[in-house]
């Protein structure tokens, strides 16, 4: 299945079609460049057909989870998988043929089209698709008993964000993690099938297939992520050290010791991936923030639709056309009470024309204000590249797709902007830089190790280095190594904690978010420069900057038509992923944290 978080995939109907048969060369003869070109054209037409069905089946299942919609999605997605896998295999016929560069790139991308290609044998695609639909549905309908009531992930997330009672936090955390052990056998079976499919396409395993989609060798990409992590690790360690000290002050040694790892349920988020919700606990002593975006949204009477309208308005200010009427008619913006849905936020492109939608169970708070900008970023990207050929209708690499909306939110959460749109009476001055940057770092810097480790775990699982009996131990080894975290208590023998994070049962690669947390600052720095901004990076907002919008759209419209470094260059002038913009943005905070941590034994 293609990544549903961005676009519901394509499925090919192929009924009776004989793909590129007419152009096939006689046995033994080397196919020609013209035949290769005709083959990809035909392949794109087939993909478009299957996608049209799979996208709608996925949308319906995600908006109405029943046994029947799961059956329909699995069937459509199996057809899509079979088609794309068959086409990728057929493409091998043109290995070594000297084609034009566009055709060569498309042949390459055809092999990378699916997140998990199915093995090429009868029944395998059906089995793989059914497993994925079931895993995703199990996650999305997960509930557990909490204080005598059955609660959902949405409810549990509120507890994690707001409660300051460690026993309650632990219960909500452990409760949610009780929904995933049942997934483990299905996940192990899925890994085996997906690997078999990846090997059939010439990759070592599914992890290698995922790492192959960055215009470089898979091993070179893994090394790139190591290099980037080394760039940002010192900032994370500094933040970890400071936050641990404040948690110790709040909860005492018995709950959060002054040294060693942090207890994962104390950080305001179910996965401890963004820590902004505990700002009140860790805020700098003696400096108060004059505003709180959670409260402003509520007191100014924002509702979920108004939050989305506000997001749209930000993009319109950059010159992007308004969202289509169908966006408002077809999107799911709040959690329905009468049926089961996939609440994990996503952006959809149903027809590669203008049927773009979001699906999220929006709450009126700062986190979802940012998430709305994030999702809309996907939609504007999808719309920008819709006129590219099918195989180029994607972001430059998947990190770009995740970075666009976050880039917008970097401007759209500045006090200056909040004041411009009337949410905030008076924008604070430089005296509130540290509180502002700390809040941002709790989300953006805290995220980095998590963004890295989810796929570090999956890479090990797909390669066979970690077998099912070690799934959970390997997960916590990485949680400790990268994030410096520990579970709130001993884990049960059957625990499958990776399954309690959406993207694992949802089979969505995760390194993209790690990359996005670096790209968004590169984009922000470049955009602020284009806008002639001279002040500190964290105070810059590009709201209303049409020229920035135009240049952004130019980059987005390129889709995946060329190697991503060239695309990056069109907007930033840079050709490498580079965390120096992260460093620049957070420089004042990092210096402040270093001072706060003086005398502390940092690390774990
Ligand atoms: O999954 C998402 C988006 C949809 S692409 C809401 N994000 C990651 C997550 O929630 O784990 C955005 C930040 C990281
Ligand atoms: Zn996203």
Coordinates of C-alpha atoms and ligand atoms in Angstrom, one line a residue:
X1 CA 0.0 0.0 0.0
X2 CA 1.2 3.5 -0.8
X3 CA 1.5 5.8 2.1
X4 CA -2.1 6.7 3.1
X5 CA -1.0 9.6 5.2
X6 CA -0.4 11.7 2.1
X7 CA -2.3 10.2 -0.7
X8 CA -4.5 7.3 -0.8
X9 CA -2.8 5.1 -3.3
X10 CA -3.4 4.1 -6.7
X11 CA -4.8 0.8 -7.8
X12 CA -4.7 -0.5 -11.2
X13 CA -7.8 -2.1 -12.8
X14 CA -6.0 -3.5 -15.8
X15 CA -9.0 -5.5 -16.7
X16 CA -8.0 -7.1 -20.0
X17 CA -5.2 -4.6 -20.6
X18 CA -2.1 -6.1 -22.0
X19 CA 0.5 -3.7 -20.7
X20 CA 2.9 -2.6 -23.3
X21 CA 2.6 -5.9 -25.1
X22 CA 2.4 -4.4 -28.5
X23 CA 5.8 -2.8 -28.0
X24 CA 7.5 -5.8 -26.7
X25 CA 10.6 -6.8 -28.6
X26 CA 11.1 -10.3 -29.9
X27 CA 12.6 -12.7 -27.4
X28 CA 16.3 -12.3 -26.9
X29 CA 16.4 -8.8 -28.5
X30 CA 17.4 -5.9 -26.4
X31 CA 14.3 -3.6 -25.9
X32 CA 14.7 -0.1 -27.3
X33 CA 14.5 3.3 -25.6
X34 CA 11.2 4.0 -27.4
X35 CA 9.8 0.7 -25.9
X36 CA 10.9 1.8 -22.5
X37 CA 9.2 5.1 -22.9
X38 CA 5.9 3.5 -24.1
X39 CA 6.1 1.1 -21.2
X40 CA 6.3 3.7 -18.5
X41 CA 3.5 5.7 -20.1
X42 CA 1.3 2.6 -20.1
X43 CA 2.3 1.8 -16.5
X44 CA 1.3 5.3 -15.4
X45 CA -2.1 4.9 -17.0
X46 CA -2.6 1.6 -15.1
X47 CA -1.5 3.1 -11.8
X48 CA -3.9 5.9 -12.2
X49 CA -6.8 3.6 -12.7
X50 CA -6.0 1.4 -9.7
X51 CA -5.3 4.4 -7.5
X52 CA -8.7 5.9 -8.2
X53 CA -10.3 2.9 -6.6
X54 CA -7.9 2.3 -3.8
X55 CA -8.0 5.9 -2.7
X56 CA -11.7 5.9 -2.2
X57 CA -11.8 2.5 -0.6
X58 CA -9.2 3.7 1.9
X59 CA -11.0 6.9 2.6
X60 CA -14.3 5.1 3.3
X61 CA -12.6 2.6 5.6
X62 CA -10.8 5.3 7.5
X63 CA -14.0 7.2 7.9
X64 CA -16.2 4.3 8.8
X65 CA -14.4 1.3 10.2
X66 CA -16.5 -1.9 9.8
X67 CA -15.8 -5.4 8.8
X68 CA -17.1 -4.6 5.3
X69 CA -15.1 -1.4 4.7
X70 CA -12.0 -3.3 5.9
X71 CA -12.8 -6.0 3.3
X72 CA -13.2 -3.4 0.6
X73 CA -10.1 -1.5 1.4
X74 CA -8.0 -4.7 1.6
X75 CA -9.3 -5.8 -1.8
X76 CA -8.7 -2.5 -3.5
X77 CA -5.3 -2.2 -1.9
X78 CA -4.3 -5.7 -2.9
X79 CA -5.2 -5.0 -6.5
X80 CA -3.1 -1.8 -6.4
X81 CA -0.2 -3.7 -4.8
X82 CA -0.4 -6.5 -7.4
X83 CA -0.4 -4.0 -10.3
X84 CA 2.4 -1.9 -9.0
X85 CA 4.5 -4.9 -8.1
X86 CA 4.0 -6.5 -11.5
X87 CA 4.9 -3.3 -13.3
X88 CA 8.0 -2.9 -11.2
X89 CA 9.1 -6.4 -12.1
X90 CA 8.3 -5.8 -15.8
X91 CA 10.4 -2.6 -15.6
X92 CA 13.5 -4.8 -15.0
X93 CA 13.3 -5.8 -18.7
X94 CA 14.7 -2.4 -19.5
X95 CA 17.7 -2.7 -17.1
X96 CA 20.8 -1.6 -19.1
X97 CA 18.7 0.1 -21.9
X98 CA 19.9 3.6 -22.6
X99 CA 16.7 5.6 -22.2
X100 CA 16.0 9.4 -21.9
X101 CA 16.6 10.7 -18.4
X102 CA 12.8 11.1 -17.6
X103 CA 12.1 7.5 -18.5
X104 CA 15.1 6.3 -16.6
X105 CA 13.9 8.1 -13.5
X106 CA 10.4 6.8 -13.9
X107 CA 11.7 3.2 -14.2
X108 CA 13.6 3.8 -11.0
X109 CA 10.6 5.3 -9.1
X110 CA 8.3 2.5 -10.3
X111 CA 10.3 0.1 -8.2
X112 CA 10.0 2.4 -5.2
X113 CA 6.3 3.1 -5.6
X114 CA 5.0 0.9 -2.9
X115 CA 5.9 1.1 0.8
X116 CA 5.4 -2.7 1.0
X117 CA 5.3 -4.6 -2.2
X118 CA 3.7 -8.0 -2.0
X119 CA 5.4 -11.2 -3.0
X120 CA 4.5 -12.1 -6.6
X121 CA 2.5 -15.2 -6.0
X122 CA -1.3 -15.9 -5.8
X123 CA -2.9 -14.7 -2.6
X124 CA 0.1 -12.9 -1.2
X125 CA -1.1 -9.4 -2.0
X126 CA -4.5 -10.2 -0.4
X127 CA -2.9 -11.5 2.7
X128 CA -0.6 -8.5 3.1
X129 CA -3.3 -6.0 2.5
X130 CA -5.7 -7.7 4.9
X131 CA -3.0 -7.6 7.6
X132 CA -2.4 -3.9 7.1
X133 CA -6.0 -3.0 7.1
X134 CA -6.5 -5.0 10.3
X135 CA -3.5 -3.6 12.1
X136 CA -4.5 0.0 11.3
X137 CA -8.1 -0.7 12.4
X138 CA -7.0 -2.4 15.6
X139 CA -5.0 0.7 16.5
X140 CA -7.7 3.1 15.5
X141 CA -10.4 1.5 17.5
X142 CA -8.2 0.7 20.5
X143 CA -9.9 1.4 23.9
X144 CA -9.1 0.5 27.5
X145 CA -10.4 0.8 31.0
X146 CA -9.4 3.9 32.8
X147 CA -10.9 4.9 36.2
X148 CA -13.9 2.7 35.5
X149 CA -14.6 4.0 32.0
X150 CA -13.6 2.7 28.5
X151 CA -11.5 5.5 26.9
X152 CA -10.0 6.1 23.5
X153 CA -6.5 7.3 22.5
X154 CA -7.9 10.9 22.2
X155 CA -9.0 10.8 25.9
X156 CA -5.8 9.2 27.0
X157 CA -3.8 11.9 25.2
X158 CA -5.6 14.5 27.2
X159 CA -4.7 12.8 30.4
X160 CA -1.0 12.7 29.3
X161 CA -1.1 16.4 28.4
X162 CA -2.9 17.7 31.4
X163 CA -2.6 15.5 34.4
X164 CA 0.3 16.1 36.8
X165 CA -0.5 13.1 38.9
X166 CA 2.2 10.4 38.3
X167 CA -0.1 7.5 39.2
X168 CA -2.7 8.7 36.8
X169 CA -0.2 9.3 34.0
X170 CA 1.2 5.8 34.5
X171 CA -2.3 4.3 34.3
X172 CA -3.2 6.1 31.1
X173 CA 0.2 5.3 29.5
X174 CA 0.1 1.6 30.4
X175 CA -3.6 1.4 29.4
X176 CA -2.9 2.6 25.9
X177 CA 0.0 0.3 25.6
X178 CA -2.3 -2.6 26.4
X179 CA -4.0 -2.3 23.0
X180 CA -1.0 -3.5 21.0
X181 CA 0.1 -7.0 22.2
X182 CA -2.7 -8.5 20.0
X183 CA -1.0 -7.0 16.9
X184 CA 2.3 -8.8 17.4
X185 CA 1.8 -12.0 15.4
X186 CA 0.1 -10.1 12.5
X187 CA 3.0 -7.6 12.5
X188 CA 5.6 -10.4 12.4
X189 CA 3.7 -12.1 9.5
X190 CA 3.5 -8.7 7.7
X191 CA 7.2 -8.2 8.0
X192 CA 7.9 -11.6 6.4
X193 CA 5.5 -10.9 3.5
X194 CA 6.7 -7.4 2.9
X195 CA 10.4 -8.5 2.9
X196 CA 9.6 -11.2 0.4
X197 CA 8.1 -8.6 -1.8
X198 CA 11.0 -6.3 -1.5
X199 CA 13.5 -9.0 -2.2
X200 CA 11.5 -9.8 -5.3
X201 CA 12.2 -6.3 -6.5
X202 CA 15.9 -6.6 -5.9
X203 CA 16.2 -5.0 -2.4
X204 CA 17.9 -6.6 0.6
X205 CA 14.7 -6.2 2.6
X206 CA 11.9 -3.6 3.2
X207 CA 14.1 -1.3 5.2
X208 CA 16.6 -1.2 2.3
X209 CA 13.7 -0.4 -0.1
X210 CA 12.7 2.5 2.2
X211 CA 16.2 3.8 2.4
X212 CA 16.6 3.6 -1.4
X213 CA 14.2 6.5 -2.1
X214 CA 16.6 9.4 -1.4
X215 CA 18.5 9.6 -4.7
X216 CA 21.5 7.8 -3.2
X217 CA 22.5 4.3 -2.1
X218 CA 20.6 2.9 0.9
X219 CA 23.7 2.7 3.0
X220 CA 24.7 6.3 2.2
X221 CA 21.3 7.4 3.3
X222 CA 21.6 5.6 6.6
X223 CA 25.0 7.3 7.1
X224 CA 23.4 10.7 6.3
X225 CA 20.9 10.2 9.1
X226 CA 23.8 9.4 11.5
X227 CA 25.6 12.6 10.4
X228 CA 22.5 14.7 11.0
X229 CA 21.8 13.1 14.4
X230 CA 25.4 14.0 15.4
X231 CA 24.7 17.6 14.4
X232 CA 21.7 17.9 16.7
X233 CA 22.4 15.5 19.5
X234 CA 24.1 18.1 21.7
X235 CA 21.0 20.3 21.7
X236 CA 18.8 17.4 22.6
X237 CA 21.1 16.4 25.5
X238 CA 21.0 19.9 26.7
X239 CA 17.2 20.0 26.7
X240 CA 16.9 16.6 28.2
X241 CA 19.2 17.6 31.1
X242 CA 17.2 20.8 31.8
X243 CA 13.8 19.1 31.6
X244 CA 14.9 16.2 33.8
X245 CA 15.9 18.6 36.5
X246 CA 12.6 20.4 36.4
X247 CA 10.7 17.1 36.4
X248 CA 12.7 16.1 39.4
X249 CA 11.8 19.3 41.2
X250 CA 8.1 18.8 40.3
X251 CA 7.7 15.1 41.2
X252 CA 10.6 14.2 43.5
X253 CA 13.3 11.5 43.4
X254 CA 10.9 8.6 43.8
X255 CA 9.1 9.5 40.6
X256 CA 11.8 11.2 38.5
X257 CA 15.4 10.8 39.7
X258 CA 17.8 13.7 39.1
X259 CA 20.1 11.4 37.0
X260 CA 19.5 8.7 34.4
X261 CA 16.7 8.5 31.9
X262 CA 13.4 10.3 32.1
X263 CA 10.1 8.5 32.7
X264 CA 8.3 8.4 29.4
X265 CA 4.8 9.2 30.8
X266 CA 5.9 12.5 32.4
X267 CA 6.5 14.4 29.2
X268 CA 3.0 15.4 28.1
X269 CA 2.7 13.1 25.1
X270 CA 1.8 9.4 24.8
X271 CA 5.1 8.7 22.9
X272 CA 7.2 11.5 24.6
X273 CA 7.8 12.7 21.0
X274 CA 6.8 16.3 21.6
X275 CA 6.9 17.8 25.1
X276 CA 5.2 21.2 24.6
X277 CA 2.3 20.1 26.8
X278 CA 4.5 20.3 29.9
X279 CA 5.7 23.8 29.4
X280 CA 4.0 24.8 32.6
X281 CA 6.2 22.4 34.5
X282 CA 9.5 23.3 32.9
X283 CA 9.0 27.1 32.3
X284 CA 11.9 29.3 33.2
X285 CA 11.7 30.5 36.8
X286 CA 10.9 34.2 37.2
X287 CA 10.0 34.8 33.5
X288 CA 6.3 34.5 32.7
X289 CA 4.9 34.2 29.3
X290 CA 2.3 36.8 28.6
X291 CA 0.1 34.4 26.6
X292 CA -0.7 30.7 26.0
X293 CA -2.0 29.7 22.6
X294 CA -4.2 26.9 24.1
X295 CA -6.1 29.5 26.1
X296 CA -6.2 32.1 23.4
X297 CA -7.9 29.7 20.9
X298 CA -10.5 28.9 23.5
X299 CA -11.2 32.4 24.8
X300 CA -11.3 33.8 21.2
X301 CA -14.0 31.3 20.5
X302 CA -12.2 29.3 17.9
X303 CA -13.8 26.0 16.8
X304 CA -12.1 23.3 14.7
X305 CA -13.5 24.7 11.4
X306 CA -12.3 28.2 12.2
X307 CA -8.9 26.8 13.0
X308 CA -8.8 25.2 9.5
X309 CA -10.0 28.4 7.9
X310 CA -7.2 30.3 9.7
X311 CA -4.7 27.8 8.3
X312 CA -6.1 28.3 4.8
X313 CA -5.8 32.0 5.3
X314 CA -2.1 31.7 6.0
X315 CA -1.5 29.9 2.7
X316 CA -3.7 32.3 0.9
X317 CA -1.6 35.1 2.2
X318 CA 1.4 33.5 0.3
X319 CA -0.7 33.5 -2.9
X320 CA -2.0 29.9 -2.8
X321 CA -5.5 29.5 -4.3
X322 CA -8.2 28.9 -1.7
X323 CA -9.2 25.3 -0.9
X324 CA -11.9 23.9 -3.1
X325 CA -15.5 23.7 -1.9
X326 CA -15.2 19.9 -1.9
X327 CA -12.5 20.2 0.7
X328 CA -15.1 21.6 3.1
X329 CA -17.8 19.2 2.1
X330 CA -15.7 16.0 2.2
X331 CA -13.0 16.5 4.9
X332 CA -13.5 15.1 8.4
X333 CA -12.6 17.8 10.9
X334 CA -13.9 16.5 14.2
X335 CA -14.4 13.0 15.7
X336 CA -17.8 11.7 14.9
X337 CA -19.6 10.2 17.9
X338 CA -21.6 7.5 16.0
X339 CA -18.9 5.5 14.3
X340 CA -15.3 4.3 14.4
X341 CA -12.7 6.3 12.4
X342 CA -9.0 6.6 12.1
X343 CA -8.3 9.7 14.2
X344 CA -4.6 10.0 13.4
X345 CA -4.4 13.2 11.3
X346 CA -3.9 12.8 7.6
X347 CA -4.1 14.7 4.3
X348 CA -5.6 13.1 1.2
X349 CA -5.4 13.6 -2.5
X350 CA -8.2 11.5 -3.9
X351 CA -8.0 12.1 -7.7
X352 CA -4.7 14.0 -8.3
X353 CA -6.9 16.8 -9.6
X354 CA -8.5 19.0 -6.9
X355 CA -10.2 16.6 -4.6
X356 CA -8.0 17.2 -1.6
X357 CA -9.1 16.6 2.0
X358 CA -8.0 16.3 5.5
X359 CA -9.1 13.9 8.2
X360 CA -8.4 14.7 11.8
X361 CA -10.2 14.6 15.1
X362 CA -9.4 18.2 15.9
X363 CA -9.3 19.6 19.4
X364 CA -9.2 23.3 20.1
X365 CA -5.6 23.6 21.3
X366 CA -2.1 24.8 20.1
X367 CA -1.0 21.3 19.1
X368 CA -3.8 20.9 16.7
X369 CA -3.4 24.4 15.4
X370 CA 0.0 23.4 14.3
X371 CA -1.2 20.0 13.0
X372 CA -3.7 21.8 10.8
X373 CA -1.0 23.8 9.1
X374 CA 1.0 20.6 8.8
X375 CA -1.9 18.7 7.0
X376 CA -2.7 21.6 4.8
X377 CA 0.9 21.7 3.8
X378 CA 0.4 18.2 2.3
X379 CA -2.7 19.3 0.5
X380 CA -1.0 22.4 -1.1
X381 CA 1.9 20.3 -2.1
X382 CA -0.4 17.7 -3.7
X383 CA -2.2 20.4 -5.6
X384 CA 1.1 22.0 -6.8
X385 CA 2.4 18.8 -8.4
X386 CA -0.9 17.5 -9.7
X387 CA 0.1 18.2 -13.4
X388 CA 3.3 16.1 -13.2
X389 CA 3.1 12.6 -14.7
X390 CA 1.8 10.0 -12.2
X391 CA 5.3 8.8 -11.1
X392 CA 6.5 12.3 -10.3
X393 CA 3.4 13.2 -8.3
X394 CA 5.2 13.1 -5.0
X395 CA 7.5 15.3 -2.9
X396 CA 11.2 15.7 -3.7
X397 CA 11.7 13.2 -1.0
X398 CA 9.3 12.2 1.8
X399 CA 10.9 14.6 4.3
X400 CA 9.8 17.5 2.0
X401 CA 6.2 16.5 2.2
X402 CA 6.3 16.5 6.0
X403 CA 8.2 19.7 6.2
X404 CA 6.1 22.1 4.2
X405 CA 3.2 22.5 6.7
X406 CA 5.6 22.7 9.6
X407 CA 7.5 25.4 7.8
X408 CA 4.3 27.3 7.5
X409 CA 3.5 26.8 11.2
X410 CA 6.9 28.2 12.1
X411 CA 5.6 31.6 10.9
X412 CA 2.0 31.0 11.9
X413 CA 2.9 30.4 15.6
X414 CA 5.0 33.5 16.0
X415 CA 3.5 36.1 18.4
X416 CA 3.7 38.7 15.6
X417 CA 1.5 36.6 13.4
X418 CA -0.9 35.7 16.2
X419 CA -1.3 39.4 16.8
X420 CA -1.8 40.2 13.1
X421 CA -4.7 37.8 13.0
X422 CA -6.2 39.1 16.2
X423 CA -5.6 36.1 18.4
X424 CA -3.1 38.1 20.6
X425 CA -3.6 41.6 21.9
X426 CA 0.0 42.6 22.1
X427 CA 3.0 40.8 20.8
X428 CA 5.6 40.5 23.5
X429 CA 9.2 41.8 23.1
X430 CA 12.6 40.2 23.2
X431 CA 12.1 39.5 27.0
X432 CA 9.9 36.6 26.0
X433 CA 12.3 35.0 23.5
X434 CA 13.5 32.3 25.9
X435 CA 10.0 31.2 27.0
X436 CA 9.0 31.1 23.3
X437 CA 12.1 29.2 22.2
X438 CA 11.8 26.8 25.1
X439 CA 8.2 26.0 24.0
X440 CA 9.3 25.5 20.5
X441 CA 12.3 23.3 21.5
X442 CA 10.0 21.1 23.6
X443 CA 8.3 20.2 20.4
X444 CA 11.0 20.4 17.8
X445 CA 14.2 19.4 19.5
X446 CA 12.6 16.8 21.7
X447 CA 11.1 15.2 18.5
X448 CA 14.5 14.5 16.8
X449 CA 15.6 11.3 18.5
X450 CA 12.1 9.9 18.3
X451 CA 11.9 10.8 14.6
X452 CA 15.1 8.7 14.1
X453 CA 14.5 5.7 16.3
X454 CA 11.1 4.5 15.0
X455 CA 12.8 3.4 11.7
X456 CA 16.0 2.4 13.4
X457 CA 13.8 -0.2 15.1
X458 CA 12.0 -1.1 11.8
X459 CA 15.2 -1.3 9.9
X460 CA 16.5 -3.8 12.4
X461 CA 13.2 -5.7 12.3
X462 CA 13.1 -5.9 8.5
X463 CA 16.7 -6.9 8.2
X464 CA 16.1 -9.8 10.6
X465 CA 18.6 -8.4 13.2
X466 CA 15.7 -8.2 15.6
X467 CA 13.3 -11.2 15.7
X468 CA 9.8 -11.1 17.1
X469 CA 10.8 -12.4 20.5
X470 CA 13.0 -9.3 20.9
X471 CA 10.7 -6.7 19.4
X472 CA 9.9 -5.0 22.6
X473 CA 13.4 -5.1 24.2
X474 CA 14.9 -3.7 21.0
X475 CA 12.4 -0.9 21.1
X476 CA 13.3 0.1 24.6
X477 CA 17.0 -0.2 23.9
X478 CA 16.6 2.4 21.2
X479 CA 14.3 4.6 23.4
X480 CA 17.0 4.6 26.0
X481 CA 19.9 5.1 23.6
X482 CA 18.4 8.0 21.6
X483 CA 15.8 9.6 23.7
X484 CA 17.1 8.8 27.2
X485 CA 13.7 7.5 28.3
X486 CA 12.5 4.6 30.3
X487 CA 9.0 3.0 30.7
X488 CA 7.0 4.0 33.8
X489 CA 7.3 0.5 35.1
X490 CA 8.4 -3.1 34.0
X491 CA 6.8 -4.1 30.7
X492 CA 4.7 -7.3 30.5
X493 CA 6.2 -10.3 28.7
X494 CA 3.7 -9.9 25.8
X495 CA 4.2 -6.1 25.4
X496 CA 4.5 -4.8 21.8
X497 CA 5.0 -1.2 22.5
X498 CA 6.0 -0.1 19.0
X499 CA 2.5 -1.2 18.0
X500 CA 1.1 1.6 20.2
X501 CA 2.5 4.2 17.9
X502 CA 0.3 4.8 14.8
X503 CA 3.0 4.6 12.1
X504 CA 3.9 1.0 13.0
X505 CA 0.5 -0.6 12.5
X506 CA -0.2 2.1 9.9
X507 CA 3.0 1.1 8.0
X508 CA 4.2 4.6 7.4
X509 CA 7.9 5.2 7.2
X510 CA 9.1 7.6 9.9
X511 CA 12.5 8.9 9.0
X512 CA 10.6 11.5 6.9
X513 CA 9.6 13.3 10.1
X514 CA 13.2 13.4 11.3
X515 CA 14.3 14.9 8.0
X516 CA 11.3 17.3 8.1
X517 CA 12.4 18.6 11.5
X518 CA 15.6 19.8 9.8
X519 CA 14.2 20.8 6.4
X520 CA 11.6 23.1 7.9
X521 CA 14.3 25.2 9.5
X522 CA 16.2 25.3 6.2
X523 CA 13.0 26.4 4.4
X524 CA 12.3 29.0 7.1
X525 CA 15.8 30.5 7.0
X526 CA 15.7 30.7 3.2
X527 CA 12.2 32.2 3.1
X528 CA 13.0 34.8 5.7
X529 CA 16.1 35.7 3.7
X530 CA 14.0 36.1 0.6
X531 CA 11.6 38.3 2.5
X532 CA 14.5 40.5 3.6
X533 CA 14.2 39.6 7.3
X534 CA 17.1 40.9 9.3
X535 CA 16.2 39.9 12.9
X536 CA 16.6 36.6 14.7
X537 CA 15.2 33.6 12.8
X538 CA 12.7 32.6 15.5
X539 CA 10.9 36.0 15.3
X540 CA 10.5 35.9 11.5
X541 CA 7.1 35.3 9.9
X542 CA 6.6 35.2 6.2
X543 CA 2.8 35.8 6.4
X544 CA 1.7 37.8 3.4
X545 CA 4.9 37.4 1.5
X546 CA 3.7 36.6 -2.0
X547 CA 7.2 36.3 -3.5
X548 CA 8.1 33.6 -1.0
X549 CA 4.9 31.8 -1.8
X550 CA 5.6 32.0 -5.5
X551 CA 9.1 30.5 -5.0
X552 CA 7.7 27.9 -2.7
X553 CA 5.1 26.9 -5.2
X554 CA 7.8 26.6 -7.9
X555 CA 9.7 24.1 -5.7
X556 CA 6.5 22.2 -4.9
X557 CA 5.4 22.0 -8.5
X558 CA 8.5 20.0 -9.4
X559 CA 7.2 17.0 -7.5
X560 CA 9.7 14.1 -7.6
X561 CA 10.7 14.9 -11.2
X562 CA 14.4 15.4 -10.3
X563 CA 16.8 14.4 -7.6
X564 CA 15.9 16.2 -4.4
X565 CA 19.1 18.1 -3.9
X566 CA 18.3 20.0 -7.1
X567 CA 14.8 20.7 -5.9
X568 CA 16.1 21.9 -2.5
X569 CA 18.4 24.3 -4.4
X570 CA 15.5 26.0 -6.2
X571 CA 14.1 27.3 -2.9
X572 CA 17.1 27.5 -0.6
X573 CA 20.2 27.6 -2.8
X574 CA 21.5 24.7 -0.7
X575 CA 22.0 21.1 -1.9
X576 CA 22.4 19.3 1.4
X577 CA 20.2 18.4 4.4
X578 CA 21.8 20.6 7.1
X579 CA 21.0 21.3 10.7
X580 CA 22.8 24.6 10.9
X581 CA 19.4 26.4 10.5
X582 CA 18.1 24.5 13.5
X583 CA 21.2 25.6 15.4
X584 CA 20.8 29.2 14.3
X585 CA 17.1 29.3 15.2
X586 CA 17.6 27.9 18.7
X587 CA 21.0 29.5 19.4
X588 CA 19.8 31.8 22.2
X589 CA 18.0 29.0 24.0
X590 CA 20.9 26.6 23.7
X591 CA 23.2 29.1 25.3
X592 CA 20.6 29.7 28.0
X593 CA 20.2 25.9 28.6
X594 CA 23.9 25.4 28.9
X595 CA 23.9 28.0 31.6
X596 CA 21.0 26.4 33.5
X597 CA 22.6 23.0 33.3
X598 CA 25.9 24.2 34.8
X599 CA 27.1 21.8 37.5
X600 CA 24.6 19.2 36.4
X601 CA 25.7 15.7 35.3
X602 CA 23.9 15.6 31.9
X603 CA 23.3 12.5 29.8
X604 CA 21.9 9.2 31.1
Ligands
LIG1 O1 1.9 11.7 11.6 C1 2.1 12.9 11.6 C2 1.1 13.8 10.9 C3 0.5 13.2 9.7 S1 1.6 12.9 8.4 C4 0.0 14.2 11.9 N1 3.1 13.4 12.3 C5 4.0 12.6 13.1 C6 3.4 11.9 14.3 O2 2.3 12.3 14.6 O3 4.0 11.0 14.9 C7 3.5 14.8 12.4 C8 4.6 14.9 13.4 C9 5.1 13.5 13.5
LIG2 ZN1 2.3 14.7 7.6

